[in-house]
Amino acid sequence: RKRIRDGTRYAAETLSDEEKRADLIREWTTNAYELAISHASFVLNNHLIWKQYLAYVKSWTSVGSTTDHALSQKQMVQLRSIYQRLVTHPMTGLDQLWQEYESFERGQSEALAEALIAEFSPKYQHARSVYLERARIYNVAELQMGRLATPPVDIADEDYASKIAEENRFLALWIKRTSYERTNPERLTPTDLVQRIRQAYKEMACVLTGHPEVWHMWSTWELLRSGAKDSDRVEYSSAVLLLAQTHIPDSTLLAYAQAQIIELHTDTPSDCMKVMKSFVERNPNTLGFVLHQQMVRRHKGMDAARAVFAKARRVLLEKSEMIDNKADSEGNKEAQDNSGATKEGGKGENAGTSSEVVDDLESRGKRKMVTNRLDPTVGTTSSIPGAGEAMPDPATTDDVATAGNDPTTLKGTPGPITWHLYASHAAMEHRLNKSPTIAARVYELGLRKHVSFLTKPAYVLRYAQLLLELHDIDNLRALLTRAVAACEGQEGKSDEVAALWDMTLRFESMISGGSSESVSALHNIERRRRAALMGAEVEDVSTGGLVGVSDPVVGIGSHKSTIAEQLVRSEGYDISSNIVNGMSRSVDVLEIMGLWGNNDGSSSRSRTSSSSKTEWEDDMAGGKSDSCYQRRLHFQQLTASGLSAESAMLGDGGAPGAGGPKFLSAKDRLQQVGGGGPSGQNSASQLILQQSPEWLHPLLLLLPKPLYRSAFMNKPPPHMTEMALTGLRVSVLPSERPTDDARINGSRKRKSDGGDSSDEEDGGIKAGGGYGSQFRARQRARQMGVQQNGSLGEGVVGP
């Protein structure tokens, strides 16, 4: 429309002849439609532009009353060209347009129409089949082409689970759409196919702009597509990643992908350092510095890599410092607002205010620089953005003006420093620079500067492995002891703490052959490890299984406690556990030592996959009975982890052909929770709920939930007991007798008075009552006592 208006305006200003003016307007408008067709003939709702183009060409009329045969011939040729192109594109209403084309050709010449229709009919049929095929693969309406780009779902958002599921479904739909276009369903030429696929990725990037994986898919396709020069593929791929970084400037993965392309596919691989350097300058984080250091080590050497490590330590912040800096920024903003009010007071006053702000920020605990490790340029005005800068050279004014569109000019807040920086640099010193002593000093520097690293088992294990190679026994034992003590009590790190304990036990087992004193130390470590990883809360010392999994609740003694609780109280946890699980504990130690099976030194508790039966027989160093015990122990572990007995037997511990252990489906787990079968006894909490009246369920659900879903196997805290008793006292009993399942409560009725149940009333109808027989007996005795006292009172008062 704009092109038509421009052409009409230009023709009116330059031409006076109406016929020439109409020809110029038609030429401009036709060129505008052809340009639009070349870019949008295949997009969503492309039938609209094709129909508008047809309607415009059909509206051509000659100027005046005379008929212009040349214009009619030109109109006929143009309409034929449009029809023959549009019938090859899948679109809405294609059948109607094909019928229009047939009518158009038959109106011109019947003989020519037969030939042209026969030529274009297969193309039309193929376009129609592709349109129907697309509708089966994905729904165009679900793509939401016109949706504005939104940031990815954050974990802090409400209803995160449903939102992330919907986002994943939406992303998968777009990926399927682009993958389908790459199969070339329309049999396009290589040039048209590249344009079609690129348009699909553009549309996906417009809707999912904040998702870096979308840009990475597009860039990877540009790099690996066939039929193009290497330089063109690298140029297009890098351009996509540069555009992505303007929208997602903090994505380290996108910057690293661009650096990899430059390093692998260009003649100047050292330019990859510029990409990562630019990234860490605008959005510094630990991963960016680590990747940058690795590239610098490859292309510049050891000293330059050490300089990157030193710079990262100066730039990156700890989490506590990030919180302080946030408060400092708020105070700085407030100070600037106060200083802005006094700006008119003069230059001297303004300078004094700025110095006061700097002093105030320093007094609030700003990060101090370690001057003995700084480069000469650090601390000067050149390191402060905007300070001491000279006026730009007029010759470079254009570059300065366009720098605002460059993602490298954006400055972000430094990210937190993590243990990966020290671990990566130590590995580099150890493996590449052949300096294990320096690597150990780097590890120790990380622990000295950042106390929180001691609670990171991955960092501690790397340091421990290095000390083990250096045969530094004293420091290794001290490190593992400190790390285990620091990690104990932290929630959500059971597997990581288990890895620390395994490393400690493996280390003690290695040096236990040196002296007899080391053997006792090994047993002490094993006992502490067992108590820390299992304990009485997890291990059922009465059956050897897990609490809440082996058997239902059975209370014994005056306190109605479980057998395991009685054993722990009388014998102690370690003795009780050694009696029932002594052999499995020995197997656990042998696994960590690498003497049992084909394990890599990890215990069976931390393994998620198991060896097959054939592998057990091949790698078992013991006898046949040992192999039999291993299979039995593995079966116990599978059933304790939530598998049914049938599934564990089908897996046969991962037997060949079984595909490993078969985990229960959601339906099977639901049946277990609902008590549908013998395996329903696995959940102690559900068992207690089933055996309790409905009005007691809310009180039972208030109890805490320890490990392994044994919420009702352990005694609740005293305050929870008081709350439950108080609730029972103040609660009003239901007016009508509640009825429970006779199958559950009928077998538990206590017999009295010659075998008759006190609850069997109303003609002996067995409807399990919500009250016990003793409670009802006391109630009847109390009522009889009240009636007797009342009758005696009336007899005394009557005379």
PDB file of C-alpha atoms in Angstrom, residues 564-715:
ATOM      1  CA  ALA A 564      14.457 -51.860  66.084  1.00  0.00           C
ATOM      2  CA  GLU A 565      14.005 -49.112  68.666  1.00  0.00           C
ATOM      3  CA  GLN A 566      14.249 -51.622  71.484  1.00  0.00           C
ATOM      4  CA  LEU A 567      17.454 -53.090  70.025  1.00  0.00           C
ATOM      5  CA  VAL A 568      19.045 -49.670  69.524  1.00  0.00           C
ATOM      6  CA  ARG A 569      18.129 -48.741  73.085  1.00  0.00           C
ATOM      7  CA  SER A 570      19.529 -51.923  74.619  1.00  0.00           C
ATOM      8  CA  GLU A 571      22.483 -52.888  72.382  1.00  0.00           C
ATOM      9  CA  GLY A 572      23.312 -49.719  70.489  1.00  0.00           C
ATOM     10  CA  TYR A 573      23.041 -49.011  66.788  1.00  0.00           C
ATOM     11  CA  ASP A 574      26.472 -50.225  65.723  1.00  0.00           C
ATOM     12  CA  ILE A 575      26.187 -53.601  67.457  1.00  0.00           C
ATOM     13  CA  SER A 576      22.644 -54.214  66.202  1.00  0.00           C
ATOM     14  CA  SER A 577      23.582 -53.202  62.661  1.00  0.00           C
ATOM     15  CA  ASN A 578      26.681 -55.400  62.678  1.00  0.00           C
ATOM     16  CA  ILE A 579      24.668 -58.430  63.742  1.00  0.00           C
ATOM     17  CA  VAL A 580      22.027 -58.253  60.992  1.00  0.00           C
ATOM     18  CA  ASN A 581      23.994 -56.392  58.268  1.00  0.00           C
ATOM     19  CA  GLY A 582      27.584 -57.238  59.087  1.00  0.00           C
ATOM     20  CA  MET A 583      28.186 -59.080  55.843  1.00  0.00           C
ATOM     21  CA  SER A 584      26.583 -56.390  53.687  1.00  0.00           C
ATOM     22  CA  ARG A 585      28.745 -53.802  55.440  1.00  0.00           C
ATOM     23  CA  SER A 586      31.813 -55.871  54.638  1.00  0.00           C
ATOM     24  CA  VAL A 587      30.719 -56.054  51.004  1.00  0.00           C
ATOM     25  CA  ASP A 588      30.244 -52.287  51.012  1.00  0.00           C
ATOM     26  CA  VAL A 589      33.826 -51.788  52.201  1.00  0.00           C
ATOM     27  CA  LEU A 590      35.164 -54.266  49.639  1.00  0.00           C
ATOM     28  CA  GLU A 591      33.311 -52.435  46.874  1.00  0.00           C
ATOM     29  CA  ILE A 592      34.905 -49.156  47.880  1.00  0.00           C
ATOM     30  CA  MET A 593      38.304 -50.841  47.980  1.00  0.00           C
ATOM     31  CA  GLY A 594      37.661 -52.149  44.445  1.00  0.00           C
ATOM     32  CA  LEU A 595      37.892 -55.812  45.446  1.00  0.00           C
ATOM     33  CA  TRP A 596      34.262 -56.822  44.914  1.00  0.00           C
ATOM     34  CA  GLY A 597      32.723 -57.059  41.472  1.00  0.00           C
ATOM     35  CA  ASN A 598      33.632 -54.681  38.678  1.00  0.00           C
ATOM     36  CA  ASN A 599      33.009 -51.379  40.456  1.00  0.00           C
ATOM     37  CA  ASP A 600      35.120 -48.270  40.144  1.00  0.00           C
ATOM     38  CA  GLY A 601      35.450 -47.740  43.868  1.00  0.00           C
ATOM     39  CA  SER A 602      31.939 -46.501  44.609  1.00  0.00           C
ATOM     40  CA  SER A 603      29.581 -48.168  47.016  1.00  0.00           C
ATOM     41  CA  SER A 604      26.417 -49.932  45.925  1.00  0.00           C
ATOM     42  CA  ARG A 605      24.378 -47.248  47.684  1.00  0.00           C
ATOM     43  CA  SER A 606      25.480 -44.572  45.210  1.00  0.00           C
ATOM     44  CA  ARG A 607      25.209 -46.671  42.041  1.00  0.00           C
ATOM     45  CA  THR A 608      22.179 -46.258  39.831  1.00  0.00           C
ATOM     46  CA  SER A 609      23.011 -49.026  37.348  1.00  0.00           C
ATOM     47  CA  SER A 610      23.982 -52.585  38.094  1.00  0.00           C
ATOM     48  CA  SER A 611      26.035 -55.273  36.446  1.00  0.00           C
ATOM     49  CA  SER A 612      24.496 -58.176  34.645  1.00  0.00           C
ATOM     50  CA  LYS A 613      24.498 -61.731  35.893  1.00  0.00           C
ATOM     51  CA  THR A 614      27.204 -62.704  33.417  1.00  0.00           C
ATOM     52  CA  GLU A 615      29.418 -59.841  34.531  1.00  0.00           C
ATOM     53  CA  TRP A 616      28.988 -60.882  38.162  1.00  0.00           C
ATOM     54  CA  GLU A 617      30.129 -64.415  37.355  1.00  0.00           C
ATOM     55  CA  ASP A 618      33.101 -63.166  35.345  1.00  0.00           C
ATOM     56  CA  ASP A 619      34.253 -60.495  37.795  1.00  0.00           C
ATOM     57  CA  MET A 620      33.412 -62.143  41.102  1.00  0.00           C
ATOM     58  CA  ALA A 621      36.692 -62.976  42.869  1.00  0.00           C
ATOM     59  CA  GLY A 622      34.981 -65.151  45.483  1.00  0.00           C
ATOM     60  CA  GLY A 623      33.206 -68.446  45.325  1.00  0.00           C
ATOM     61  CA  LYS A 624      29.797 -69.506  44.109  1.00  0.00           C
ATOM     62  CA  SER A 625      28.160 -68.780  47.456  1.00  0.00           C
ATOM     63  CA  ASP A 626      29.571 -65.251  47.325  1.00  0.00           C
ATOM     64  CA  SER A 627      27.944 -64.687  43.936  1.00  0.00           C
ATOM     65  CA  CYS A 628      24.676 -66.032  45.286  1.00  0.00           C
ATOM     66  CA  TYR A 629      24.838 -63.614  48.216  1.00  0.00           C
ATOM     67  CA  GLN A 630      25.608 -60.736  45.847  1.00  0.00           C
ATOM     68  CA  ARG A 631      22.481 -61.425  43.821  1.00  0.00           C
ATOM     69  CA  ARG A 632      20.407 -61.708  46.984  1.00  0.00           C
ATOM     70  CA  LEU A 633      21.828 -58.480  48.354  1.00  0.00           C
ATOM     71  CA  HIS A 634      21.165 -56.684  45.083  1.00  0.00           C
ATOM     72  CA  PHE A 635      17.574 -57.923  45.064  1.00  0.00           C
ATOM     73  CA  GLN A 636      17.097 -56.503  48.556  1.00  0.00           C
ATOM     74  CA  GLN A 637      18.481 -53.153  47.432  1.00  0.00           C
ATOM     75  CA  LEU A 638      16.149 -53.018  44.436  1.00  0.00           C
ATOM     76  CA  THR A 639      13.045 -53.800  46.473  1.00  0.00           C
ATOM     77  CA  ALA A 640      14.093 -51.272  49.135  1.00  0.00           C
ATOM     78  CA  SER A 641      14.448 -48.573  46.459  1.00  0.00           C
ATOM     79  CA  GLY A 642      10.764 -48.864  45.513  1.00  0.00           C
ATOM     80  CA  LEU A 643      10.682 -51.673  42.950  1.00  0.00           C
ATOM     81  CA  SER A 644       8.184 -54.433  43.252  1.00  0.00           C
ATOM     82  CA  ALA A 645       9.414 -57.990  43.696  1.00  0.00           C
ATOM     83  CA  GLU A 646       8.265 -58.906  40.182  1.00  0.00           C
ATOM     84  CA  SER A 647      10.144 -55.998  38.627  1.00  0.00           C
ATOM     85  CA  ALA A 648      13.302 -56.794  40.571  1.00  0.00           C
ATOM     86  CA  MET A 649      13.137 -60.399  39.434  1.00  0.00           C
ATOM     87  CA  LEU A 650      12.570 -59.378  35.832  1.00  0.00           C
ATOM     88  CA  GLY A 651      15.599 -57.129  36.001  1.00  0.00           C
ATOM     89  CA  ASP A 652      17.588 -59.963  37.689  1.00  0.00           C
ATOM     90  CA  GLY A 653      19.929 -57.301  38.883  1.00  0.00           C
ATOM     91  CA  GLY A 654      20.322 -56.051  35.344  1.00  0.00           C
ATOM     92  CA  ALA A 655      20.439 -59.396  33.558  1.00  0.00           C
ATOM     93  CA  PRO A 656      21.074 -59.359  29.810  1.00  0.00           C
ATOM     94  CA  GLY A 657      17.971 -58.908  27.777  1.00  0.00           C
ATOM     95  CA  ALA A 658      16.052 -57.418  30.635  1.00  0.00           C
ATOM     96  CA  GLY A 659      17.286 -53.910  30.000  1.00  0.00           C
ATOM     97  CA  GLY A 660      18.210 -53.351  33.637  1.00  0.00           C
ATOM     98  CA  PRO A 661      15.790 -53.023  36.507  1.00  0.00           C
ATOM     99  CA  LYS A 662      12.241 -52.249  35.450  1.00  0.00           C
ATOM    100  CA  PHE A 663      10.904 -49.365  37.505  1.00  0.00           C
ATOM    101  CA  LEU A 664       7.276 -49.186  38.425  1.00  0.00           C
ATOM    102  CA  SER A 665       4.860 -47.205  36.323  1.00  0.00           C
ATOM    103  CA  ALA A 666       2.692 -44.478  37.758  1.00  0.00           C
ATOM    104  CA  LYS A 667      -0.311 -46.821  37.815  1.00  0.00           C
ATOM    105  CA  ASP A 668       1.600 -49.466  39.767  1.00  0.00           C
ATOM    106  CA  ARG A 669       2.822 -46.915  42.282  1.00  0.00           C
ATOM    107  CA  LEU A 670      -0.716 -45.615  42.695  1.00  0.00           C
ATOM    108  CA  GLN A 671      -1.961 -49.124  43.374  1.00  0.00           C
ATOM    109  CA  GLN A 672       0.771 -49.594  45.944  1.00  0.00           C
ATOM    110  CA  VAL A 673      -0.118 -46.386  47.730  1.00  0.00           C
ATOM    111  CA  GLY A 674      -3.771 -47.389  47.708  1.00  0.00           C
ATOM    112  CA  GLY A 675      -2.994 -50.819  49.095  1.00  0.00           C
ATOM    113  CA  GLY A 676      -3.799 -52.667  45.889  1.00  0.00           C
ATOM    114  CA  GLY A 677      -1.855 -55.855  46.527  1.00  0.00           C
ATOM    115  CA  PRO A 678       0.821 -57.170  48.840  1.00  0.00           C
ATOM    116  CA  SER A 679       3.266 -54.536  47.747  1.00  0.00           C
ATOM    117  CA  GLY A 680       0.991 -51.914  49.249  1.00  0.00           C
ATOM    118  CA  GLN A 681       2.530 -52.745  52.616  1.00  0.00           C
ATOM    119  CA  ASN A 682       5.751 -50.938  51.565  1.00  0.00           C
ATOM    120  CA  SER A 683       4.494 -47.540  52.660  1.00  0.00           C
ATOM    121  CA  ALA A 684       4.202 -47.436  56.445  1.00  0.00           C
ATOM    122  CA  SER A 685       2.540 -44.055  56.452  1.00  0.00           C
ATOM    123  CA  GLN A 686      -0.217 -45.178  54.100  1.00  0.00           C
ATOM    124  CA  LEU A 687      -0.686 -48.317  56.180  1.00  0.00           C
ATOM    125  CA  ILE A 688      -1.234 -46.308  59.366  1.00  0.00           C
ATOM    126  CA  LEU A 689      -3.650 -43.989  57.592  1.00  0.00           C
ATOM    127  CA  GLN A 690      -5.686 -46.925  56.329  1.00  0.00           C
ATOM    128  CA  GLN A 691      -5.946 -48.422  59.809  1.00  0.00           C
ATOM    129  CA  SER A 692      -6.986 -45.146  61.442  1.00  0.00           C
ATOM    130  CA  PRO A 693     -10.410 -43.459  61.477  1.00  0.00           C
ATOM    131  CA  GLU A 694     -10.967 -40.677  58.997  1.00  0.00           C
ATOM    132  CA  TRP A 695     -11.410 -38.028  61.675  1.00  0.00           C
ATOM    133  CA  LEU A 696      -7.857 -38.800  62.909  1.00  0.00           C
ATOM    134  CA  HIS A 697      -6.180 -38.373  59.499  1.00  0.00           C
ATOM    135  CA  PRO A 698      -5.612 -34.580  59.747  1.00  0.00           C
ATOM    136  CA  LEU A 699      -3.827 -35.028  63.061  1.00  0.00           C
ATOM    137  CA  LEU A 700      -1.623 -37.817  61.709  1.00  0.00           C
ATOM    138  CA  LEU A 701      -0.668 -35.769  58.680  1.00  0.00           C
ATOM    139  CA  LEU A 702       0.706 -33.046  60.963  1.00  0.00           C
ATOM    140  CA  LEU A 703       3.544 -35.303  62.065  1.00  0.00           C
ATOM    141  CA  PRO A 704       6.974 -34.649  60.481  1.00  0.00           C
ATOM    142  CA  LYS A 705       8.195 -36.705  57.545  1.00  0.00           C
ATOM    143  CA  PRO A 706      11.692 -38.231  58.064  1.00  0.00           C
ATOM    144  CA  LEU A 707      13.700 -40.153  55.464  1.00  0.00           C
ATOM    145  CA  TYR A 708      12.316 -43.052  53.413  1.00  0.00           C
ATOM    146  CA  ARG A 709       8.678 -41.982  53.944  1.00  0.00           C
ATOM    147  CA  SER A 710       8.698 -43.443  57.500  1.00  0.00           C
ATOM    148  CA  ALA A 711       6.577 -40.631  58.891  1.00  0.00           C
ATOM    149  CA  PHE A 712       4.916 -42.833  61.507  1.00  0.00           C
ATOM    150  CA  MET A 713       7.629 -45.353  62.263  1.00  0.00           C
ATOM    151  CA  ASN A 714       9.609 -43.025  64.521  1.00  0.00           C
ATOM    152  CA  LYS A 715       8.332 -41.409  67.667  1.00  0.00           C
TER     153      LYS A 715
END
